[in-house]
GROMACS .gro file of C-alpha atoms in nm:
model
  271
    1MET     CA    1   2.585  -0.019  -2.403
    2GLY     CA    2   2.333   0.167  -2.186
    3PRO     CA    3   2.114   0.003  -1.925
    4MET     CA    4   2.013  -0.288  -2.148
    5VAL     CA    5   2.310  -0.520  -2.117
    6ARG     CA    6   2.365  -0.794  -2.347
    7THR     CA    7   2.612  -1.026  -2.187
    8ILE     CA    8   2.814  -1.248  -2.422
    9SER     CA    9   2.989  -1.554  -2.285
   10ALA     CA   10   3.221  -1.785  -2.472
   11ILE     CA   11   3.211  -1.584  -2.801
   12ALA     CA   12   3.372  -1.781  -3.081
   13VAL     CA   13   3.448  -1.543  -3.372
   14LEU     CA   14   3.564  -1.710  -3.686
   15LEU     CA   15   3.674  -1.533  -4.009
   16ILE     CA   16   3.547  -1.738  -4.307
   17GLY     CA   17   3.581  -1.647  -4.668
   18HIS     CA   18   3.524  -1.284  -4.708
   19GLY     CA   19   3.510  -1.189  -4.350
   20THR     CA   20   3.193  -1.363  -4.223
   21LEU     CA   21   3.160  -1.343  -3.845
   22ILE     CA   22   3.004  -1.618  -3.638
   23ALA     CA   23   2.919  -1.560  -3.264
   24GLU     CA   24   2.805  -1.842  -3.045
   25ASP     CA   25   2.656  -1.893  -2.695
   26ALA     CA   26   2.501  -1.540  -2.662
   27ILE     CA   27   2.301  -1.490  -2.345
   28PRO     CA   28   1.964  -1.324  -2.419
   29CYS     CA   29   1.918  -0.949  -2.384
   30ARG     CA   30   1.759  -0.815  -2.066
   31LEU     CA   31   1.495  -0.545  -2.059
   32ARG     CA   32   1.420  -0.343  -1.742
   33VAL     CA   33   1.070  -0.208  -1.709
   34LEU     CA   34   0.926   0.031  -1.450
   35CYS     CA   35   0.552   0.127  -1.392
   36TYR     CA   36   0.484   0.421  -1.173
   37ASN     CA   37   0.176   0.638  -1.097
   38ILE     CA   38   0.360   0.961  -0.995
   39HIS     CA   39   0.059   1.162  -0.866
   40HIS     CA   40   0.179   1.463  -1.073
   41GLY     CA   41   0.495   1.460  -0.870
   42ALA     CA   42   0.312   1.526  -0.531
   43GLY     CA   43   0.429   1.309  -0.250
   44VAL     CA   44   0.233   1.187   0.058
   45ASP     CA   45   0.436   1.452   0.247
   46ARG     CA   46   0.244   1.714   0.037
   47LYS     CA   47   0.568   1.828  -0.127
   48LEU     CA   48   0.571   1.874  -0.512
   49ASP     CA   49   0.907   1.724  -0.610
   50LEU     CA   50   0.957   1.601  -0.955
   51PRO     CA   51   1.343   1.561  -0.913
   52ARG     CA   52   1.253   1.310  -0.637
   53ILE     CA   53   1.039   1.109  -0.884
   54ALA     CA   54   1.326   1.124  -1.125
   55ARG     CA   55   1.571   0.987  -0.868
   56VAL     CA   56   1.334   0.689  -0.806
   57ILE     CA   57   1.328   0.621  -1.173
   58THR     CA   58   1.702   0.656  -1.237
   59SER     CA   59   1.796   0.440  -0.934
   60LEU     CA   60   1.659   0.142  -1.116
   61LYS     CA   61   1.833   0.203  -1.456
   62PRO     CA   62   1.513   0.113  -1.647
   63ASP     CA   63   1.503   0.073  -2.027
   64ILE     CA   64   1.138   0.173  -2.047
   65VAL     CA   65   0.900   0.350  -1.797
   66SER     CA   66   0.524   0.375  -1.793
   67LEU     CA   67   0.409   0.684  -1.604
   68GLN     CA   68   0.053   0.776  -1.498
   69GLU     CA   69  -0.096   1.099  -1.366
   70VAL     CA   70   0.144   1.327  -1.551
   71ASP     CA   71   0.071   1.703  -1.582
   72GLN     CA   72   0.182   1.918  -1.875
   73ARG     CA   73   0.183   2.293  -1.810
   74VAL     CA   74  -0.088   2.278  -1.536
   75SER     CA   75  -0.107   2.557  -1.267
   76ARG     CA   76  -0.114   2.310  -0.976
   77THR     CA   77   0.232   2.192  -1.082
   78ASN     CA   78   0.367   2.541  -1.158
   79GLN     CA   79   0.308   2.527  -1.537
   80VAL     CA   80   0.597   2.275  -1.567
   81ASP     CA   81   0.595   2.050  -1.880
   82GLN     CA   82   0.645   1.739  -1.661
   83PRO     CA   83   0.708   1.492  -1.948
   84ALA     CA   84   0.987   1.709  -2.084
   85GLU     CA   85   1.122   1.782  -1.743
   86LEU     CA   86   1.134   1.411  -1.651
   87ALA     CA   87   1.308   1.336  -1.984
   88ARG     CA   88   1.566   1.596  -1.899
   89LEU     CA   89   1.619   1.475  -1.549
   90THR     CA   90   1.652   1.109  -1.635
   91LYS     CA   91   1.826   1.167  -1.972
   92MET     CA   92   1.560   0.949  -2.140
   93LYS     CA   93   1.345   0.999  -2.446
   94VAL     CA   94   0.975   1.072  -2.384
   95VAL     CA   95   0.636   1.062  -2.542
   96PHE     CA   96   0.314   1.190  -2.382
   97GLY     CA   97  -0.047   1.110  -2.432
   98ASP     CA   98  -0.292   1.360  -2.296
   99ASN     CA   99  -0.635   1.248  -2.205
  100ILE     CA  100  -0.773   1.559  -2.023
  101GLU     CA  101  -0.736   1.920  -2.114
  102PHE     CA  102  -0.769   2.149  -1.811
  103GLY     CA  103  -0.916   2.430  -2.015
  104GLY     CA  104  -1.245   2.508  -1.843
  105GLY     CA  105  -1.574   2.342  -1.742
  106LYS     CA  106  -1.532   2.104  -1.450
  107TYR     CA  107  -1.154   2.130  -1.490
  108GLY     CA  108  -1.145   2.509  -1.500
  109GLU     CA  109  -0.994   2.533  -1.150
  110PHE     CA  110  -0.661   2.391  -1.293
  111GLY     CA  111  -0.614   2.690  -1.523
  112GLY     CA  112  -0.523   2.517  -1.846
  113GLY     CA  113  -0.270   2.246  -1.942
  114LYS     CA  114  -0.303   1.870  -2.005
  115TYR     CA  115  -0.293   1.551  -1.809
  116GLY     CA  116  -0.225   1.194  -1.908
  117ASN     CA  117   0.022   0.913  -1.946
  118ALA     CA  118   0.396   0.917  -2.048
  119ILE     CA  119   0.651   0.672  -2.168
  120LEU     CA  120   1.029   0.720  -2.095
  121SER     CA  121   1.265   0.514  -2.299
  122ASN     CA  122   1.649   0.475  -2.317
  123HIS     CA  123   1.606   0.339  -2.673
  124PRO     CA  124   1.469   0.500  -2.992
  125ILE     CA  125   1.097   0.551  -3.001
  126VAL     CA  126   1.001   0.485  -3.365
  127LYS     CA  127   0.644   0.597  -3.345
  128HIS     CA  128   0.363   0.657  -3.090
  129ARG     CA  129  -0.014   0.705  -3.076
  130ASN     CA  130  -0.258   0.776  -2.800
  131HIS     CA  131  -0.585   0.581  -2.803
  132ARG     CA  132  -0.886   0.715  -2.617
  133LEU     CA  133  -1.068   0.456  -2.397
  134PRO     CA  134  -1.439   0.422  -2.339
  135ASN     CA  135  -1.590   0.691  -2.108
  136PHE     CA  136  -1.920   0.628  -1.925
  137ASP     CA  137  -2.126   0.848  -1.699
  138ASP     CA  138  -1.910   1.158  -1.744
  139GLY     CA  139  -1.605   1.017  -1.581
  140GLU     CA  140  -1.245   1.119  -1.642
  141GLN     CA  141  -1.130   1.054  -1.997
  142ARG     CA  142  -0.881   0.770  -2.002
  143GLY     CA  143  -0.640   0.650  -2.262
  144VAL     CA  144  -0.367   0.408  -2.358
  145LEU     CA  145  -0.049   0.536  -2.502
  146GLU     CA  146   0.121   0.315  -2.751
  147ALA     CA  147   0.488   0.340  -2.846
  148THR     CA  148   0.695   0.129  -3.083
  149ILE     CA  149   1.046   0.106  -2.929
  150ARG     CA  150   1.351  -0.039  -3.099
  151PRO     CA  151   1.597  -0.157  -2.827
  152ALA     CA  152   1.961  -0.161  -2.887
  153TYR     CA  153   2.109  -0.510  -2.956
  154TRP     CA  154   1.777  -0.655  -3.061
  155THR     CA  155   1.648  -0.725  -3.409
  156GLU     CA  156   1.280  -0.635  -3.370
  157PRO     CA  157   1.080  -0.349  -3.209
  158ILE     CA  158   0.875  -0.380  -2.890
  159VAL     CA  159   0.520  -0.241  -2.871
  160PHE     CA  160   0.481  -0.076  -2.528
  161LEU     CA  161   0.148   0.039  -2.386
  162ALA     CA  162   0.106   0.272  -2.092
  163THR     CA  163  -0.241   0.320  -1.941
  164HIS     CA  164  -0.444   0.434  -1.634
  165LEU     CA  165  -0.800   0.298  -1.608
  166ASP     CA  166  -1.103   0.441  -1.434
  167HIS     CA  167  -1.087   0.453  -1.052
  168ARG     CA  168  -1.469   0.435  -0.966
  169PRO     CA  169  -1.621   0.136  -0.781
  170LYS     CA  170  -1.827   0.010  -1.071
  171ASP     CA  171  -1.598  -0.172  -1.312
  172ARG     CA  172  -1.792  -0.131  -1.633
  173GLU     CA  173  -1.551   0.123  -1.785
  174ARG     CA  174  -1.243  -0.068  -1.685
  175PHE     CA  175  -1.380  -0.394  -1.832
  176GLU     CA  176  -1.472  -0.229  -2.162
  177SER     CA  177  -1.133  -0.060  -2.170
  178ALA     CA  178  -0.966  -0.399  -2.132
  179LYS     CA  179  -1.150  -0.515  -2.432
  180VAL     CA  180  -1.032  -0.216  -2.641
  181ILE     CA  181  -0.671  -0.277  -2.526
  182ASN     CA  182  -0.690  -0.635  -2.633
  183ARG     CA  183  -0.834  -0.534  -2.977
  184ILE     CA  184  -0.545  -0.296  -3.027
  185ILE     CA  185  -0.284  -0.559  -2.948
  186GLU     CA  186  -0.453  -0.820  -3.171
  187LYS     CA  187  -0.332  -0.617  -3.467
  188ARG     CA  188   0.033  -0.601  -3.344
  189ALA     CA  189   0.285  -0.876  -3.405
  190GLY     CA  190   0.588  -0.960  -3.199
  191LEU     CA  191   0.686  -0.850  -2.849
  192SER     CA  192   0.444  -0.634  -2.644
  193ILE     CA  193   0.429  -0.495  -2.288
  194LEU     CA  194   0.139  -0.324  -2.109
  195ALA     CA  195   0.211  -0.134  -1.793
  196GLY     CA  196  -0.019   0.082  -1.590
  197ASP     CA  197  -0.245   0.170  -1.306
  198LEU     CA  198  -0.543  -0.060  -1.379
  199ASN     CA  199  -0.740   0.036  -1.061
  200ASP     CA  200  -0.845  -0.330  -1.035
  201THR     CA  201  -0.703  -0.646  -0.872
  202ILE     CA  202  -0.550  -0.954  -1.028
  203ASP     CA  203  -0.869  -1.161  -0.987
  204SER     CA  204  -1.107  -0.887  -1.118
  205ARG     CA  205  -1.300  -0.935  -1.441
  206THR     CA  206  -1.089  -0.646  -1.591
  207LEU     CA  207  -0.769  -0.857  -1.538
  208VAL     CA  208  -0.947  -1.179  -1.638
  209GLU     CA  209  -1.029  -1.003  -1.968
  210LEU     CA  210  -0.676  -0.873  -2.021
  211LYS     CA  211  -0.531  -1.216  -1.951
  212LYS     CA  212  -0.705  -1.343  -2.262
  213ARG     CA  213  -0.416  -1.172  -2.447
  214TRP     CA  214  -0.161  -1.087  -2.184
  215SER     CA  215   0.037  -1.256  -1.901
  216PRO     CA  216   0.104  -1.055  -1.576
  217ALA     CA  217   0.468  -1.047  -1.480
  218ASN     CA  218   0.371  -1.163  -1.130
  219LYS     CA  219   0.133  -1.455  -1.074
  220LYS     CA  220   0.059  -1.374  -0.706
  221PRO     CA  221  -0.048  -1.021  -0.590
  222LEU     CA  222   0.233  -0.772  -0.513
  223PRO     CA  223   0.044  -0.490  -0.332
  224THR     CA  224   0.117  -0.130  -0.444
  225VAL     CA  225  -0.154   0.063  -0.251
  226PRO     CA  226  -0.213   0.226  -0.008
  227VAL     CA  227   0.141   0.347  -0.038
  228LYS     CA  228   0.229   0.341   0.345
  229LYS     CA  229   0.096  -0.012   0.395
  230PRO     CA  230   0.005  -0.173   0.068
  231SER     CA  231  -0.273  -0.429   0.075
  232ARG     CA  232  -0.394  -0.436  -0.287
  233GLN     CA  233  -0.218  -0.457  -0.620
  234ILE     CA  234  -0.371  -0.232  -0.880
  235ASP     CA  235  -0.045  -0.146  -1.074
  236PHE     CA  236   0.063  -0.404  -1.319
  237ILE     CA  237   0.317  -0.499  -1.589
  238LEU     CA  238   0.183  -0.755  -1.838
  239ILE     CA  239   0.360  -0.920  -2.134
  240ARG     CA  240   0.306  -1.116  -2.457
  241PRO     CA  241   0.405  -1.363  -2.576
  242PRO     CA  242   0.531  -1.507  -2.239
  243ASN     CA  243   0.766  -1.756  -2.416
  244ARG     CA  244   0.956  -1.462  -2.569
  245LEU     CA  245   0.972  -1.251  -2.253
  246LYS     CA  246   1.101  -1.456  -1.958
  247VAL     CA  247   1.049  -1.290  -1.616
  248VAL     CA  248   1.380  -1.269  -1.430
  249GLU     CA  249   1.256  -1.040  -1.146
  250VAL     CA  250   0.942  -0.853  -1.048
  251ARG     CA  251   0.908  -0.650  -0.730
  252VAL     CA  252   0.738  -0.352  -0.570
  253LEU     CA  253   0.961  -0.072  -0.456
  254SER     CA  254   0.988   0.010  -0.088
  255GLU     CA  255   0.983   0.391  -0.166
  256ALA     CA  256   0.660   0.516   0.010
  257VAL     CA  257   0.679   0.901   0.012
  258ALA     CA  258   0.729   1.034  -0.342
  259SER     CA  259   0.383   0.937  -0.471
  260ASP     CA  260   0.062   0.786  -0.347
  261HIS     CA  261   0.145   0.459  -0.527
  262ARG     CA  262   0.439   0.231  -0.499
  263ALA     CA  263   0.616   0.161  -0.831
  264ILE     CA  264   0.636  -0.192  -0.975
  265PHE     CA  265   0.959  -0.304  -1.150
  266ALA     CA  266   1.045  -0.607  -1.366
  267VAL     CA  267   1.334  -0.753  -1.552
  268PHE     CA  268   1.280  -0.970  -1.860
  269GLU     CA  269   1.500  -1.182  -2.081
  270ILE     CA  270   1.415  -1.137  -2.447
  271HIS     CA  271   1.413  -1.466  -2.645
   0.00000   0.00000   0.00000
């Protein structure tokens, strides 16, 4: 069945007429979601160790993973295609949305390659698209990677968004990016999940804007940074509509070496 387990209790199967099957008392499917800023695989111990990142991921048996700060064939990470390598190590499907090309100019020191967000999935990815987000005052280009995923044992696809918002103190770019993300999702029907490093806190105007369309998996802060002794939550998993995705569990991982962020993990029941 894979990591999404559909538990069936008290199944009553009746053969009627020409073989019609009726099943009763099915417990809803569960969906396991991980959000992780991997810092291009570089840990706080200064070791570049992508297999270590993969072990963190696989230990949770997630259905879908949002990854931020992912390199693709960049010199600082030994020209490794990190999205493809993480897909190989985790045995998951992957899509990648590049937002920065390290081909020269202010990024010339990196010697080429790309950088952005990735989505790993244990279920078929039907389609995907990378949306560029607003960029003010010559900051890093940011984006939101959208994937339509069709989980096993469920009748409709899930729209999954992975993003990483601007890190600078002024919140204008984050706030305007939140508006863009909300406009994107307004055009999508059904179940949706947004997971990423939002570089803002749960009471910020960025999150207030997002909460016009989304519900955070956790209502009270679950700090994710600084990694050694977290005091602020800037990494979030948000859902819509909340009556279709019931939060079973949400927690921040205790792992504090593999990256400069702690990962956040949630389990949902799909209704």
